[in-house]
Tab-separated table of N, CA, C and O in Angstrom:
chain	number	residue	atom	x	y	z
J	1	MET	N	-28.571	-71.818	116.329
J	1	MET	CA	-29.126	-70.331	115.756
J	1	MET	C	-28.945	-70.066	114.483
J	1	MET	O	-28.185	-70.465	113.115
J	2	PRO	N	-30.130	-69.362	113.914
J	2	PRO	CA	-30.499	-69.355	112.528
J	2	PRO	C	-29.729	-68.034	112.006
J	2	PRO	O	-29.593	-67.117	112.964
J	3	SER	N	-29.213	-68.468	110.757
J	3	SER	CA	-28.646	-67.762	110.582
J	3	SER	C	-29.697	-66.331	109.725
J	3	SER	O	-30.678	-66.723	109.695
J	4	SER	N	-29.079	-64.701	109.558
J	4	SER	CA	-29.970	-63.858	109.236
J	4	SER	C	-30.662	-63.989	107.707
J	4	SER	O	-29.345	-64.630	106.930
J	5	PRO	N	-31.526	-63.439	107.169
J	5	PRO	CA	-31.841	-64.169	105.595
J	5	PRO	C	-31.201	-63.055	104.863
J	5	PRO	O	-30.368	-62.032	105.193
J	6	GLN	N	-30.727	-64.112	103.710
J	6	GLN	CA	-29.899	-63.585	102.966
J	6	GLN	C	-30.265	-62.924	101.556
J	6	GLN	O	-31.385	-63.328	100.834
J	7	SER	N	-30.067	-61.634	100.573
J	7	SER	CA	-30.257	-61.155	99.303
J	7	SER	C	-30.227	-61.861	98.110
J	7	SER	O	-29.440	-63.107	98.287
J	8	PHE	N	-31.586	-62.268	97.493
J	8	PHE	CA	-31.420	-63.304	96.297
J	8	PHE	C	-30.044	-63.252	95.669
J	8	PHE	O	-30.005	-64.202	95.492
J	9	ASP	N	-29.844	-61.894	94.976
J	9	ASP	CA	-28.046	-61.882	94.182
J	9	ASP	C	-27.388	-62.330	95.387
J	9	ASP	O	-26.016	-62.391	94.481
J	10	GLN	N	-26.870	-62.425	96.472
J	10	GLN	CA	-25.926	-62.820	97.640
J	10	GLN	C	-26.034	-64.624	97.555
J	10	GLN	O	-25.108	-65.126	98.455
J	11	ALA	N	-27.188	-65.092	97.619
J	11	ALA	CA	-27.402	-66.199	97.601
J	11	ALA	C	-26.684	-67.168	97.072
J	11	ALA	O	-26.159	-67.387	95.778
J	12	PRO	N	-25.886	-68.290	97.397
J	12	PRO	CA	-25.063	-69.401	96.549
J	12	PRO	C	-26.489	-70.057	95.904
J	12	PRO	O	-27.160	-70.902	96.202
J	13	PHE	N	-25.960	-70.693	94.761
J	13	PHE	CA	-26.859	-71.162	93.714
J	13	PHE	C	-26.453	-73.411	93.806
J	13	PHE	O	-24.651	-72.694	93.228
J	14	HIS	N	-26.777	-73.585	93.782
J	14	HIS	CA	-26.677	-75.615	93.343
J	14	HIS	C	-27.185	-75.474	92.183
J	14	HIS	O	-28.310	-75.870	91.903
J	15	ASN	N	-26.102	-75.921	91.003
J	15	ASN	CA	-26.675	-76.664	89.805
J	15	ASN	C	-26.467	-78.101	89.757
J	15	ASN	O	-26.234	-78.073	88.473
J	16	SER	N	-26.524	-78.353	90.390
J	16	SER	CA	-26.649	-80.226	90.589
J	16	SER	C	-27.546	-80.282	89.010
J	16	SER	O	-27.415	-81.503	87.803
J	17	PHE	N	-29.328	-79.972	88.620
J	17	PHE	CA	-28.926	-80.102	87.035
J	17	PHE	C	-27.889	-80.064	85.717
J	17	PHE	O	-27.883	-80.780	85.484
J	18	VAL	N	-27.098	-78.718	85.986
J	18	VAL	CA	-26.441	-78.506	84.819
J	18	VAL	C	-24.772	-79.577	85.137
J	18	VAL	O	-24.361	-79.526	84.582
J	19	ASP	N	-24.943	-79.589	86.390
J	19	ASP	CA	-23.313	-80.315	86.525
J	19	ASP	C	-23.781	-81.333	86.474
J	19	ASP	O	-22.289	-82.280	86.285
J	20	GLU	N	-24.384	-82.025	86.950
J	20	GLU	CA	-24.928	-83.801	86.388
J	20	GLU	C	-24.979	-84.657	85.711
J	20	GLU	O	-25.165	-85.687	84.925
J	21	LEU	N	-25.679	-83.375	84.428
J	21	LEU	CA	-26.752	-84.153	83.222
J	21	LEU	C	-25.724	-83.483	82.159
J	21	LEU	O	-25.493	-82.649	82.233
J	22	PRO	N	-26.372	-84.747	81.140
J	22	PRO	CA	-25.960	-83.958	80.117
J	22	PRO	C	-26.271	-82.759	78.901
J	22	PRO	O	-27.527	-82.281	79.220
J	23	GLY	N	-24.951	-81.600	78.631
J	23	GLY	CA	-25.998	-80.984	78.271
J	23	GLY	C	-24.685	-80.074	76.935
J	23	GLY	O	-23.704	-80.875	76.793
J	24	GLU	N	-24.942	-78.870	77.012
J	24	GLU	CA	-24.423	-77.793	75.863
J	24	GLU	C	-24.062	-76.912	76.164
J	24	GLU	O	-24.905	-76.181	76.616
J	25	ILE	N	-23.028	-76.031	75.691
J	25	ILE	CA	-23.599	-74.439	75.868
J	25	ILE	C	-23.275	-74.102	74.070
J	25	ILE	O	-23.242	-74.467	72.637
J	26	ALA	N	-24.743	-73.485	74.476
J	26	ALA	CA	-25.182	-72.614	73.016
J	26	ALA	C	-24.390	-72.033	72.156
J	26	ALA	O	-23.694	-71.192	73.062
J	27	PRO	N	-24.516	-72.444	71.007
J	27	PRO	CA	-24.201	-71.374	69.893
J	27	PRO	C	-24.445	-70.477	70.142
J	27	PRO	O	-24.108	-69.231	69.092
J	28	ASN	N	-25.722	-70.435	69.651
J	28	ASN	CA	-27.095	-69.399	69.748
J	28	ASN	C	-27.800	-69.327	70.217
J	28	ASN	O	-28.247	-71.222	70.562
J	29	ARG	N	-29.251	-68.791	70.085
J	29	ARG	CA	-30.758	-68.609	70.698
J	29	ARG	C	-31.816	-69.737	69.542
J	29	ARG	O	-32.800	-69.009	69.840
J	30	GLN	N	-30.814	-69.792	68.498
J	30	GLN	CA	-32.171	-70.278	67.363
J	30	GLN	C	-32.626	-71.676	68.228
J	30	GLN	O	-32.112	-72.585	68.705
J	31	SER	N	-33.806	-71.866	67.542
J	31	SER	CA	-34.150	-73.245	67.575
J	31	SER	C	-33.646	-74.059	66.611
J	31	SER	O	-33.200	-73.997	65.776
J	32	ARG	N	-32.991	-75.249	67.284
J	32	ARG	CA	-32.254	-76.606	66.246
J	32	ARG	C	-32.441	-77.837	67.327
J	32	ARG	O	-33.261	-77.960	68.710
J	33	GLN	N	-31.719	-79.358	66.898
J	33	GLN	CA	-31.939	-80.361	67.885
J	33	GLN	C	-30.683	-79.941	68.359
J	33	GLN	O	-30.046	-80.018	68.009
J	34	VAL	N	-31.093	-81.037	69.361
J	34	VAL	CA	-29.555	-81.315	70.092
J	34	VAL	C	-30.052	-82.731	70.943
J	34	VAL	O	-30.374	-82.651	72.068
J	35	PRO	N	-29.803	-83.294	70.088
J	35	PRO	CA	-29.858	-84.828	70.514
J	35	PRO	C	-28.538	-85.473	71.473
J	35	PRO	O	-27.426	-84.610	71.917
J	36	GLY	N	-29.057	-85.766	72.817
J	36	GLY	CA	-28.352	-86.580	73.380
J	36	GLY	C	-27.971	-85.152	75.032
J	36	GLY	O	-27.162	-86.083	75.895
J	37	VAL	N	-28.338	-84.126	74.922
J	37	VAL	CA	-28.533	-83.424	75.836
J	37	VAL	C	-29.709	-82.864	76.108
J	37	VAL	O	-30.672	-83.380	75.658
J	38	LEU	N	-29.644	-82.952	77.201
J	38	LEU	CA	-30.619	-82.103	77.977
J	38	LEU	C	-31.374	-80.693	78.598
J	38	LEU	O	-32.201	-80.577	78.743
J	39	TYR	N	-30.262	-80.003	78.159
J	39	TYR	CA	-30.417	-78.514	78.510
J	39	TYR	C	-29.227	-78.188	77.818
J	39	TYR	O	-28.517	-78.229	77.135
J	40	SER	N	-28.918	-76.516	77.445
J	40	SER	CA	-28.318	-75.885	76.505
J	40	SER	C	-27.526	-74.260	77.320
J	40	SER	O	-29.339	-73.793	78.176
J	41	GLN	N	-26.620	-74.162	78.257
J	41	GLN	CA	-26.463	-72.687	78.870
J	41	GLN	C	-26.693	-71.806	77.946
J	41	GLN	O	-25.978	-71.526	76.623
J	42	VAL	N	-26.880	-70.982	78.311
J	42	VAL	CA	-27.252	-69.391	77.570
J	42	VAL	C	-27.210	-68.647	78.864
J	42	VAL	O	-27.420	-68.709	79.984
J	43	ALA	N	-27.244	-66.935	77.926
J	43	ALA	CA	-27.266	-66.138	78.846
J	43	ALA	C	-28.980	-65.978	78.854
J	43	ALA	O	-29.412	-65.789	77.795
J	44	PRO	N	-28.956	-65.398	79.662
J	44	PRO	CA	-30.567	-64.578	80.042
J	44	PRO	C	-30.382	-63.172	78.950
J	44	PRO	O	-29.967	-62.588	78.793
J	45	THR	N	-31.992	-63.185	78.447
J	45	THR	CA	-32.578	-62.188	77.730
J	45	THR	C	-32.435	-60.931	78.879
J	45	THR	O	-33.330	-61.319	79.278
J	46	PRO	N	-31.945	-60.245	78.597
J	46	PRO	CA	-31.791	-58.760	79.504
J	46	PRO	C	-33.764	-58.393	79.427
J	46	PRO	O	-34.154	-58.447	78.431
J	47	VAL	N	-34.039	-57.943	80.547
J	47	VAL	CA	-35.832	-57.566	80.828
J	47	VAL	C	-34.863	-56.135	80.640
J	47	VAL	O	-34.598	-55.342	81.634
J	48	ALA	N	-35.807	-54.328	80.304
J	48	ALA	CA	-36.403	-53.536	80.642
J	48	ALA	C	-36.238	-53.156	82.256
J	48	ALA	O	-38.099	-53.542	82.370
J	49	ALA	N	-36.224	-52.699	83.348
J	49	ALA	CA	-36.443	-52.203	84.628
J	49	ALA	C	-37.678	-53.082	85.247
J	49	ALA	O	-38.631	-52.540	85.310
J	50	PRO	N	-37.168	-54.365	85.284
J	50	PRO	CA	-37.450	-55.151	86.047
J	50	PRO	C	-37.754	-54.365	87.330
J	50	PRO	O	-37.148	-54.094	88.439
J	51	GLN	N	-39.714	-54.799	88.352
J	51	GLN	CA	-39.932	-54.534	89.552
J	51	GLN	C	-39.859	-55.812	90.166
J	51	GLN	O	-40.936	-56.515	89.260
J	52	LEU	N	-40.048	-56.147	90.793
J	52	LEU	CA	-40.618	-57.036	91.976
J	52	LEU	C	-41.936	-56.913	92.465
J	52	LEU	O	-42.291	-56.046	92.140
J	53	LEU	N	-42.686	-57.696	91.709
J	53	LEU	CA	-44.556	-57.753	91.473
J	53	LEU	C	-44.992	-58.751	92.429
J	53	LEU	O	-46.169	-58.377	93.248
J	54	ALA	N	-44.219	-59.978	92.959
J	54	ALA	CA	-45.510	-60.807	93.284
J	54	ALA	C	-43.667	-61.153	94.450
J	54	ALA	O	-42.827	-61.987	94.188
J	55	TRP	N	-44.156	-61.802	95.992
J	55	TRP	CA	-42.884	-62.372	96.861
J	55	TRP	C	-43.554	-63.273	98.070
J	55	TRP	O	-44.734	-62.763	98.258
J	56	SER	N	-43.370	-63.924	97.584
J	56	SER	CA	-43.493	-65.265	98.663
J	56	SER	C	-42.746	-65.102	100.223
J	56	SER	O	-41.635	-65.832	99.792
J	57	ASP	N	-43.318	-65.116	101.337
J	57	ASP	CA	-43.150	-64.722	102.533
J	57	ASP	C	-42.137	-66.033	102.936
J	57	ASP	O	-41.497	-66.770	104.047
J	58	ASP	N	-43.591	-66.913	102.621
J	58	ASP	CA	-43.359	-68.489	103.218
J	58	ASP	C	-42.373	-69.284	102.763
J	58	ASP	O	-41.423	-69.340	103.355
J	59	LEU	N	-42.233	-68.702	101.271
J	59	LEU	CA	-40.952	-69.705	100.450
J	59	LEU	C	-39.540	-68.889	101.067
J	59	LEU	O	-38.938	-69.618	101.143
J	60	ALA	N	-39.507	-67.975	100.906
J	60	ALA	CA	-38.463	-67.156	101.159
J	60	ALA	C	-37.687	-67.136	102.164
J	60	ALA	O	-36.596	-67.765	102.293
J	61	ALA	N	-38.917	-67.623	103.648
J	61	ALA	CA	-38.650	-67.702	105.044
J	61	ALA	C	-37.599	-69.173	104.789
J	61	ALA	O	-36.917	-69.645	105.291
J	62	ARG	N	-38.077	-70.203	104.575
J	62	ARG	CA	-37.917	-71.834	103.828
J	62	ARG	C	-36.525	-71.390	103.097
J	62	ARG	O	-35.806	-72.472	103.694
J	63	LEU	N	-36.191	-70.838	102.521
J	63	LEU	CA	-34.630	-70.750	101.801
J	63	LEU	C	-33.723	-69.505	102.771
J	63	LEU	O	-32.821	-69.607	101.270
J	64	GLY	N	-34.565	-68.649	103.408
J	64	GLY	CA	-33.556	-68.231	103.508
J	64	GLY	C	-32.889	-66.903	103.153
J	64	GLY	O	-31.938	-66.529	103.006
J	65	LEU	N	-34.039	-66.633	102.030
J	65	LEU	CA	-33.859	-65.047	101.557
J	65	LEU	C	-34.212	-64.198	102.326
J	65	LEU	O	-36.103	-64.334	102.897
J	66	ALA	N	-34.890	-63.088	102.219
J	66	ALA	CA	-34.717	-61.555	102.498
J	66	ALA	C	-35.451	-61.503	101.707
J	66	ALA	O	-34.848	-61.383	100.896
J	67	ARG	N	-37.003	-60.671	101.694
J	67	ARG	CA	-37.093	-59.918	100.799
J	67	ARG	C	-36.916	-58.992	100.100
J	67	ARG	O	-36.773	-57.903	100.901
J	68	PRO	N	-36.444	-58.927	99.130
J	68	PRO	CA	-36.049	-57.487	98.205
J	68	PRO	C	-36.762	-56.102	98.054
J	68	PRO	O	-37.821	-56.694	97.845
J	69	PRO	N	-35.975	-55.462	97.698
J	69	PRO	CA	-36.511	-53.755	98.146
J	69	PRO	C	-37.064	-53.772	95.770
J	69	PRO	O	-37.114	-55.431	95.766
J	70	ALA	N	-38.053	-53.170	95.264
J	70	ALA	CA	-38.998	-53.673	94.774
J	70	ALA	C	-37.828	-53.465	93.120
J	70	ALA	O	-37.699	-54.188	91.744
J	71	ARG	N	-37.042	-52.658	93.766
J	71	ARG	CA	-36.045	-52.366	92.370
J	71	ARG	C	-34.402	-52.381	92.817
J	71	ARG	O	-34.495	-52.508	94.035
J	72	GLY	N	-33.223	-53.185	92.360
J	72	GLY	CA	-32.132	-53.533	92.871
J	72	GLY	C	-31.680	-54.615	92.606
J	72	GLY	O	-31.627	-55.702	91.666
J	73	PRO	N	-30.539	-55.153	93.195
J	73	PRO	CA	-29.607	-56.578	92.395
J	73	PRO	C	-30.595	-57.528	92.884
J	73	PRO	O	-30.143	-58.335	91.799
J	74	ALA	N	-31.094	-57.720	93.417
J	74	ALA	CA	-32.143	-58.902	93.651
J	74	ALA	C	-32.768	-59.102	92.861
J	74	ALA	O	-33.004	-60.025	92.090
J	75	VAL	N	-33.497	-58.139	92.298
J	75	VAL	CA	-34.765	-58.213	91.665
J	75	VAL	C	-33.960	-58.112	90.571
J	75	VAL	O	-34.549	-59.321	89.428
J	76	ASP	N	-32.881	-57.519	90.029
J	76	ASP	CA	-32.284	-57.985	88.495
J	76	ASP	C	-31.567	-59.531	87.845
J	76	ASP	O	-31.625	-60.354	87.379
J	77	ALA	N	-31.503	-60.281	89.337
J	77	ALA	CA	-31.036	-61.208	89.449
J	77	ALA	C	-32.051	-62.218	89.128
J	77	ALA	O	-32.014	-63.379	88.462
J	78	LEU	N	-33.261	-62.115	90.037
J	78	LEU	CA	-34.164	-62.524	89.582
J	78	LEU	C	-34.960	-62.688	88.327
J	78	LEU	O	-36.152	-63.155	87.006
J	79	ALA	N	-34.957	-61.587	87.609
J	79	ALA	CA	-35.552	-61.060	86.147
J	79	ALA	C	-33.847	-62.001	84.985
J	79	ALA	O	-34.505	-61.831	84.109
J	80	GLY	N	-33.522	-62.111	85.918
J	80	GLY	CA	-31.793	-62.268	84.511
J	80	GLY	C	-31.275	-61.286	83.956
J	80	GLY	O	-30.305	-61.337	83.288
J	81	ASN	N	-31.207	-60.305	84.693
J	81	ASN	CA	-30.486	-59.203	83.924
J	81	ASN	C	-29.340	-59.099	84.762
J	81	ASN	O	-28.391	-58.715	84.287
J	82	LEU	N	-29.205	-59.533	86.264
J	82	LEU	CA	-28.046	-60.037	86.529
J	82	LEU	C	-27.815	-61.740	87.123
J	82	LEU	O	-28.170	-62.234	87.212
J	83	VAL	N	-26.285	-62.242	86.387
J	83	VAL	CA	-26.077	-63.541	87.116
J	83	VAL	C	-24.656	-63.574	87.722
J	83	VAL	O	-23.822	-62.977	86.938
J	84	THR	N	-25.174	-64.016	88.879
J	84	THR	CA	-24.181	-64.373	89.424
J	84	THR	C	-23.317	-64.517	89.085
J	84	THR	O	-22.970	-66.107	88.852
J	85	GLY	N	-22.279	-64.776	90.051
J	85	GLY	CA	-20.638	-66.284	90.173
J	85	GLY	C	-21.352	-67.219	90.123
J	85	GLY	O	-20.357	-68.933	89.877
J	86	SER	N	-22.568	-68.128	91.024
J	86	SER	CA	-22.540	-69.407	90.760
J	86	SER	C	-23.564	-69.549	90.019
J	86	SER	O	-24.770	-71.180	90.527
J	87	MET	N	-24.455	-68.999	89.823
J	87	MET	CA	-25.600	-69.159	88.512
J	87	MET	C	-24.985	-69.556	87.444
J	87	MET	O	-23.945	-69.851	86.926
J	88	LYS	N	-26.130	-70.975	87.417
J	88	LYS	CA	-25.321	-71.432	84.982
J	88	LYS	C	-26.733	-71.768	84.709
J	88	LYS	O	-27.414	-72.507	84.691
J	89	PRO	N	-26.956	-70.544	84.586
J	89	PRO	CA	-28.715	-70.435	83.481
J	89	PRO	C	-28.497	-71.183	82.587
J	89	PRO	O	-27.915	-71.930	81.787
J	90	PHE	N	-29.549	-72.050	82.351
J	90	PHE	CA	-30.504	-73.176	80.849
J	90	PHE	C	-30.866	-72.869	80.268
J	90	PHE	O	-32.153	-72.407	81.024
J	91	ALA	N	-31.287	-73.555	79.053
J	91	ALA	CA	-32.957	-73.786	79.021
J	91	ALA	C	-32.820	-75.343	78.357
J	91	ALA	O	-31.797	-75.845	78.332
J	92	ALA	N	-33.426	-75.833	78.920
J	92	ALA	CA	-34.557	-77.188	78.937
J	92	ALA	C	-34.587	-77.473	77.694
J	92	ALA	O	-35.120	-76.866	77.019
J	93	ARG	N	-34.716	-78.517	77.650
J	93	ARG	CA	-34.662	-79.395	75.906
J	93	ARG	C	-35.764	-79.335	76.150
J	93	ARG	O	-36.563	-79.583	76.762
J	94	TYR	N	-36.994	-79.115	75.127
J	94	TYR	CA	-38.502	-79.165	74.498
J	94	TYR	C	-38.249	-80.312	74.077
J	94	TYR	O	-37.834	-80.435	72.822
J	95	GLY	N	-39.328	-81.500	74.801
J	95	GLY	CA	-39.551	-82.877	74.132
J	95	GLY	C	-40.726	-82.860	72.955
J	95	GLY	O	-40.490	-84.059	72.458
J	96	GLY	N	-41.133	-81.711	72.577
J	96	GLY	CA	-42.397	-82.065	72.400
J	96	GLY	C	-43.393	-82.254	71.901
J	96	GLY	O	-44.003	-82.629	70.945
J	97	HIS	N	-43.729	-82.872	73.558
J	97	HIS	CA	-45.015	-83.673	73.256
J	97	HIS	C	-45.992	-82.568	74.781
J	97	HIS	O	-45.489	-81.632	75.045
């Protein structure tokens, strides 16, 4: 029996990239050399008044997610204004190519 879709802000995140690969906790958001790591854990930059502009019902169905209202906690999580307990936001290392 399929479970009912859940809200994006309630969905569990699996952070295999962060959990399994070398990274660092960013001391700041400035550009810098990060030898030997693939990412920096950083908090997202909040945005003002986020609203849902586009949504893929097909992908959401595959992921078991419910379409969120135009504003609210799910949209705040999509925008980076809300980091849930299972999220580990990161900035990927830029390779220069």
